């Protein structure tokens, strides 16, 4: 299963989920469970690959803003949730995490003061669930995976997470992720200070006009 085939599986599941109303992870389990065990293992390898591709500080900062905080485990769930959005949004997020400020699910969740948007833990267990459904053995996936080596296996370089920074520094978050920070934290203090003189001047003109 190459990367294009992986995303085709995700998109097929997304379409079926939207039509049936069933959770995406459950649809994926059903789709994979009718495939050969080797293909399920290939899916798992690709899933890990694309999830690892989002293991960066700027993506983590986006998760921190959207979730009102984000632990290591929660960041795993967040990256799985980005994969669940499909290839277009995955690639857009990888290129510019701040673009998530435009995703309807994020906008809706923030406006409703909910912090679960894009955190999709069950997506992490799809391959194991499909293997269990196929074999009837809850441990079969982990046993098979222990001895599995992808045909195109290569040595993974240590992840380059980019520059670390303080997620609790509002000014820094506004600087690095301006749209998400504005959506989740409100206006930047500096922006407010820049606007105040304009408001004061307008107020002054209005007051003079009333005299």
mmCIF file of C-alpha atoms in Angstrom:
data_model
loop_
_atom_site.group_PDB
_atom_site.id
_atom_site.type_symbol
_atom_site.label_atom_id
_atom_site.label_comp_id
_atom_site.label_asym_id
_atom_site.label_seq_id
_atom_site.Cartn_x
_atom_site.Cartn_y
_atom_site.Cartn_z
ATOM 1 C CA UNK A 1 0.000 0.000 0.000
ATOM 2 C CA UNK A 2 1.738 3.165 -1.182
ATOM 3 C CA UNK A 3 0.873 6.591 0.179
ATOM 4 C CA UNK A 4 -1.661 7.296 -2.578
ATOM 5 C CA UNK A 5 -3.487 4.054 -1.856
ATOM 6 C CA UNK A 6 -3.458 4.860 1.865
ATOM 7 C CA UNK A 7 -5.202 8.167 1.258
ATOM 8 C CA UNK A 8 -7.681 6.520 -1.092
ATOM 9 C CA UNK A 9 -8.709 4.211 1.755
ATOM 10 C CA UNK A 10 -9.116 7.201 4.084
ATOM 11 C CA UNK A 11 -11.208 9.118 1.542
ATOM 12 C CA UNK A 12 -13.412 6.102 0.798
ATOM 13 C CA UNK A 13 -14.053 5.695 4.508
ATOM 14 C CA UNK A 14 -14.787 9.402 4.926
ATOM 15 C CA UNK A 15 -17.361 9.271 2.134
ATOM 16 C CA UNK A 16 -18.992 6.151 3.577
ATOM 17 C CA UNK A 17 -19.001 7.648 7.061
ATOM 18 C CA UNK A 18 -20.699 10.817 5.821
ATOM 19 C CA UNK A 19 -23.361 8.764 4.040
ATOM 20 C CA UNK A 20 -24.029 6.215 6.772
ATOM 21 C CA UNK A 21 -23.525 8.411 9.809
ATOM 22 C CA UNK A 22 -21.197 5.818 11.335
ATOM 23 C CA UNK A 23 -17.968 6.929 13.031
ATOM 24 C CA UNK A 24 -15.037 7.101 10.638
ATOM 25 C CA UNK A 25 -12.870 4.719 12.649
ATOM 26 C CA UNK A 26 -15.611 2.058 12.619
ATOM 27 C CA UNK A 27 -16.003 2.382 8.855
ATOM 28 C CA UNK A 28 -12.242 2.039 8.412
ATOM 29 C CA UNK A 29 -12.167 -1.096 10.550
ATOM 30 C CA UNK A 30 -14.877 -2.656 8.383
ATOM 31 C CA UNK A 31 -13.113 -1.673 5.153
ATOM 32 C CA UNK A 32 -9.767 -3.086 6.245
ATOM 33 C CA UNK A 33 -11.135 -6.254 7.840
ATOM 34 C CA UNK A 34 -12.035 -7.702 4.417
ATOM 35 C CA UNK A 35 -8.500 -7.202 3.121
ATOM 36 C CA UNK A 36 -5.502 -9.543 3.476
ATOM 37 C CA UNK A 37 -3.571 -9.280 6.766
ATOM 38 C CA UNK A 38 -0.534 -7.972 4.874
ATOM 39 C CA UNK A 39 -2.515 -4.998 3.598
ATOM 40 C CA UNK A 40 -3.742 -4.154 7.087
ATOM 41 C CA UNK A 41 -0.127 -4.132 8.277
ATOM 42 C CA UNK A 42 0.787 -1.902 5.336
ATOM 43 C CA UNK A 43 -2.024 0.492 6.282
ATOM 44 C CA UNK A 44 -0.699 0.605 9.852
ATOM 45 C CA UNK A 45 2.800 1.415 8.600
ATOM 46 C CA UNK A 46 1.525 4.249 6.421
ATOM 47 C CA UNK A 47 -0.660 5.588 9.211
ATOM 48 C CA UNK A 48 2.338 5.782 11.523
ATOM 49 C CA UNK A 49 4.349 7.451 8.770
ATOM 50 C CA UNK A 50 1.884 10.267 8.146
ATOM 51 C CA UNK A 51 1.156 10.704 11.851
ATOM 52 C CA UNK A 52 4.889 11.015 12.536
ATOM 53 C CA UNK A 53 5.035 13.650 9.811
ATOM 54 C CA UNK A 54 3.051 16.000 12.060
ATOM 55 C CA UNK A 55 5.282 15.522 15.106
ATOM 56 C CA UNK A 56 6.428 19.147 15.242
ATOM 57 C CA UNK A 57 6.287 21.943 17.797
ATOM 58 C CA UNK A 58 4.206 24.240 15.597
ATOM 59 C CA UNK A 59 1.590 21.521 15.049
ATOM 60 C CA UNK A 60 1.632 20.782 18.779
ATOM 61 C CA UNK A 61 1.079 24.480 19.454
ATOM 62 C CA UNK A 62 -1.984 24.377 17.189
ATOM 63 C CA UNK A 63 -3.300 21.388 19.145
ATOM 64 C CA UNK A 64 -2.589 23.240 22.396
ATOM 65 C CA UNK A 65 -4.671 26.211 21.291
ATOM 66 C CA UNK A 66 -7.547 24.156 19.917
ATOM 67 C CA UNK A 67 -7.636 21.806 22.903
ATOM 68 C CA UNK A 68 -7.019 24.389 25.602
ATOM 69 C CA UNK A 69 -3.876 22.405 26.445
ATOM 70 C CA UNK A 70 -2.424 19.226 24.986
ATOM 71 C CA UNK A 71 -0.463 16.385 26.612
ATOM 72 C CA UNK A 72 1.823 14.015 24.730
ATOM 73 C CA UNK A 73 -0.961 11.398 24.490
ATOM 74 C CA UNK A 74 -3.478 14.004 23.394
ATOM 75 C CA UNK A 75 -1.094 15.179 20.692
ATOM 76 C CA UNK A 76 -1.065 11.628 19.314
ATOM 77 C CA UNK A 77 -4.876 11.762 19.187
ATOM 78 C CA UNK A 78 -4.789 15.205 17.568
ATOM 79 C CA UNK A 79 -2.478 14.064 14.776
ATOM 80 C CA UNK A 80 -4.766 11.083 14.187
ATOM 81 C CA UNK A 81 -7.645 13.534 13.975
ATOM 82 C CA UNK A 82 -5.863 15.577 11.328
ATOM 83 C CA UNK A 83 -5.391 12.396 9.276
ATOM 84 C CA UNK A 84 -9.138 11.798 9.638
ATOM 85 C CA UNK A 85 -9.754 15.128 7.883
ATOM 86 C CA UNK A 86 -8.391 13.649 4.655
ATOM 87 C CA UNK A 87 -5.355 14.277 2.503
ATOM 88 C CA UNK A 88 -6.082 17.881 1.523
ATOM 89 C CA UNK A 89 -6.393 19.117 5.092
ATOM 90 C CA UNK A 90 -3.538 16.912 6.268
ATOM 91 C CA UNK A 91 -1.173 18.433 3.708
ATOM 92 C CA UNK A 92 -2.464 21.914 4.395
ATOM 93 C CA UNK A 93 -1.900 21.454 8.123
ATOM 94 C CA UNK A 94 1.597 20.065 7.557
ATOM 95 C CA UNK A 95 2.450 23.114 5.449
ATOM 96 C CA UNK A 96 0.767 25.678 7.721
ATOM 97 C CA UNK A 97 -0.755 24.549 11.055
ATOM 98 C CA UNK A 98 -2.323 27.984 11.495
ATOM 99 C CA UNK A 99 -4.656 27.191 8.578
ATOM 100 C CA UNK A 100 -6.702 24.992 10.932
ATOM 101 C CA UNK A 101 -8.300 28.223 12.121
ATOM 102 C CA UNK A 102 -10.366 28.001 8.931
ATOM 103 C CA UNK A 103 -11.612 24.449 9.405
ATOM 104 C CA UNK A 104 -15.360 24.416 10.185
ATOM 105 C CA UNK A 105 -14.988 21.818 12.953
ATOM 106 C CA UNK A 106 -12.443 23.983 14.754
ATOM 107 C CA UNK A 107 -14.457 27.184 14.350
ATOM 108 C CA UNK A 108 -17.632 25.458 15.581
ATOM 109 C CA UNK A 109 -15.914 23.849 18.572
ATOM 110 C CA UNK A 110 -14.252 27.081 19.680
ATOM 111 C CA UNK A 111 -17.483 29.055 19.373
ATOM 112 C CA UNK A 112 -19.272 26.409 21.456
ATOM 113 C CA UNK A 113 -16.435 26.340 24.013
ATOM 114 C CA UNK A 114 -15.689 22.693 23.288
ATOM 115 C CA UNK A 115 -12.106 21.448 23.204
ATOM 116 C CA UNK A 116 -12.427 18.028 21.580
ATOM 117 C CA UNK A 117 -12.229 19.148 17.936
ATOM 118 C CA UNK A 118 -9.812 17.007 15.907
ATOM 119 C CA UNK A 119 -8.798 14.813 18.851
ATOM 120 C CA UNK A 120 -9.658 11.357 17.467
ATOM 121 C CA UNK A 121 -8.145 8.678 19.692
ATOM 122 C CA UNK A 122 -9.938 5.724 18.076
ATOM 123 C CA UNK A 123 -8.255 6.408 14.721
ATOM 124 C CA UNK A 124 -5.036 5.134 16.314
ATOM 125 C CA UNK A 125 -6.516 1.655 16.826
ATOM 126 C CA UNK A 126 -8.121 1.031 13.437
ATOM 127 C CA UNK A 127 -5.525 -1.475 12.185
ATOM 128 C CA UNK A 128 -5.671 -3.476 15.412
ATOM 129 C CA UNK A 129 -9.464 -3.482 15.325
ATOM 130 C CA UNK A 130 -9.506 -4.686 11.721
ATOM 131 C CA UNK A 131 -7.037 -7.477 12.506
ATOM 132 C CA UNK A 132 -9.130 -8.602 15.458
ATOM 133 C CA UNK A 133 -12.304 -8.575 13.358
ATOM 134 C CA UNK A 134 -10.534 -10.623 10.705
ATOM 135 C CA UNK A 135 -8.890 -13.176 13.011
ATOM 136 C CA UNK A 136 -11.017 -13.108 16.159
ATOM 137 C CA UNK A 137 -7.820 -12.718 18.173
ATOM 138 C CA UNK A 138 -7.296 -9.380 19.992
ATOM 139 C CA UNK A 139 -3.534 -9.995 20.149
ATOM 140 C CA UNK A 140 -3.063 -11.098 16.539
ATOM 141 C CA UNK A 141 -2.249 -7.625 15.209
ATOM 142 C CA UNK A 142 0.509 -6.956 17.701
ATOM 143 C CA UNK A 143 2.034 -10.382 17.178
ATOM 144 C CA UNK A 144 1.962 -9.980 13.400
ATOM 145 C CA UNK A 145 3.305 -6.470 13.537
ATOM 146 C CA UNK A 146 6.254 -7.475 15.689
ATOM 147 C CA UNK A 147 7.615 -9.527 12.807
ATOM 148 C CA UNK A 148 6.433 -7.294 9.973
ATOM 149 C CA UNK A 149 8.904 -5.480 7.717
ATOM 150 C CA UNK A 150 7.493 -3.275 4.944
ATOM 151 C CA UNK A 151 8.835 -3.940 1.462
ATOM 152 C CA UNK A 152 10.001 -0.324 1.224
ATOM 153 C CA UNK A 153 11.291 -0.150 4.784
ATOM 154 C CA UNK A 154 13.935 2.477 5.388
ATOM 155 C CA UNK A 155 15.697 3.768 8.451
ATOM 156 C CA UNK A 156 13.714 6.598 9.998
ATOM 157 C CA UNK A 157 15.676 9.699 10.817
ATOM 158 C CA UNK A 158 15.013 11.278 14.177
ATOM 159 C CA UNK A 159 12.060 13.626 13.874
ATOM 160 C CA UNK A 160 12.915 17.281 13.339
ATOM 161 C CA UNK A 161 10.353 19.049 15.493
ATOM 162 C CA UNK A 162 11.556 22.518 14.599
ATOM 163 C CA UNK A 163 12.015 25.277 17.138
ATOM 164 C CA UNK A 164 10.543 24.783 20.600
ATOM 165 C CA UNK A 165 8.665 27.682 22.175
ATOM 166 C CA UNK A 166 6.423 28.467 25.150
ATOM 167 C CA UNK A 167 2.811 27.530 24.437
ATOM 168 C CA UNK A 168 1.682 29.529 27.467
ATOM 169 C CA UNK A 169 3.194 32.745 26.106
ATOM 170 C CA UNK A 170 0.189 34.389 24.470
ATOM 171 C CA UNK A 171 2.295 36.912 22.595
ATOM 172 C CA UNK A 172 4.450 34.152 21.139
ATOM 173 C CA UNK A 173 1.410 32.122 20.135
ATOM 174 C CA UNK A 174 -0.090 35.170 18.421
ATOM 175 C CA UNK A 175 3.167 35.707 16.573
ATOM 176 C CA UNK A 176 3.557 32.121 15.369
ATOM 177 C CA UNK A 177 -0.104 31.103 14.903
ATOM 178 C CA UNK A 178 -1.949 34.420 14.516
ATOM 179 C CA UNK A 179 -5.267 33.115 13.178
ATOM 180 C CA UNK A 180 -5.601 30.240 15.635
ATOM 181 C CA UNK A 181 -4.466 32.397 18.544
ATOM 182 C CA UNK A 182 -6.976 35.097 17.652
ATOM 183 C CA UNK A 183 -9.723 32.475 17.354
ATOM 184 C CA UNK A 184 -8.881 30.635 20.585
ATOM 185 C CA UNK A 185 -7.350 33.335 22.794
ATOM 186 C CA UNK A 186 -8.966 36.508 21.507
ATOM 187 C CA UNK A 187 -7.207 39.621 20.174
ATOM 188 C CA UNK A 188 -3.503 40.082 20.750
ATOM 189 C CA UNK A 189 -2.793 42.619 23.495
ATOM 190 C CA UNK A 190 -0.553 44.564 21.114
ATOM 191 C CA UNK A 191 -3.311 44.684 18.506
ATOM 192 C CA UNK A 192 -5.657 46.143 21.111
ATOM 193 C CA UNK A 193 -3.074 48.760 22.079
ATOM 194 C CA UNK A 194 -2.649 49.691 18.421
ATOM 195 C CA UNK A 195 -6.397 50.137 17.993
ATOM 196 C CA UNK A 196 -7.015 52.157 21.180
ATOM 197 C CA UNK A 197 -5.521 55.447 19.897
ATOM 198 C CA UNK A 198 -7.784 55.220 16.829
ATOM 199 C CA UNK A 199 -10.822 54.655 19.059
ATOM 200 C CA UNK A 200 -9.751 57.529 21.293
ATOM 201 C CA UNK A 201 -9.376 59.869 18.313
ATOM 202 C CA UNK A 202 -12.779 58.839 16.969
ATOM 203 C CA UNK A 203 -14.351 59.316 20.395
ATOM 204 C CA UNK A 204 -12.789 62.752 20.642
ATOM 205 C CA UNK A 205 -14.196 63.785 17.288
ATOM 206 C CA UNK A 206 -17.622 62.502 18.245
ATOM 207 C CA UNK A 207 -17.542 64.396 21.535
ATOM 208 C CA UNK A 208 -16.465 67.610 19.812
ATOM 209 C CA UNK A 209 -19.214 67.134 17.256
ATOM 210 C CA UNK A 210 -21.823 66.975 20.007
ATOM 211 C CA UNK A 211 -20.795 70.322 21.488
#
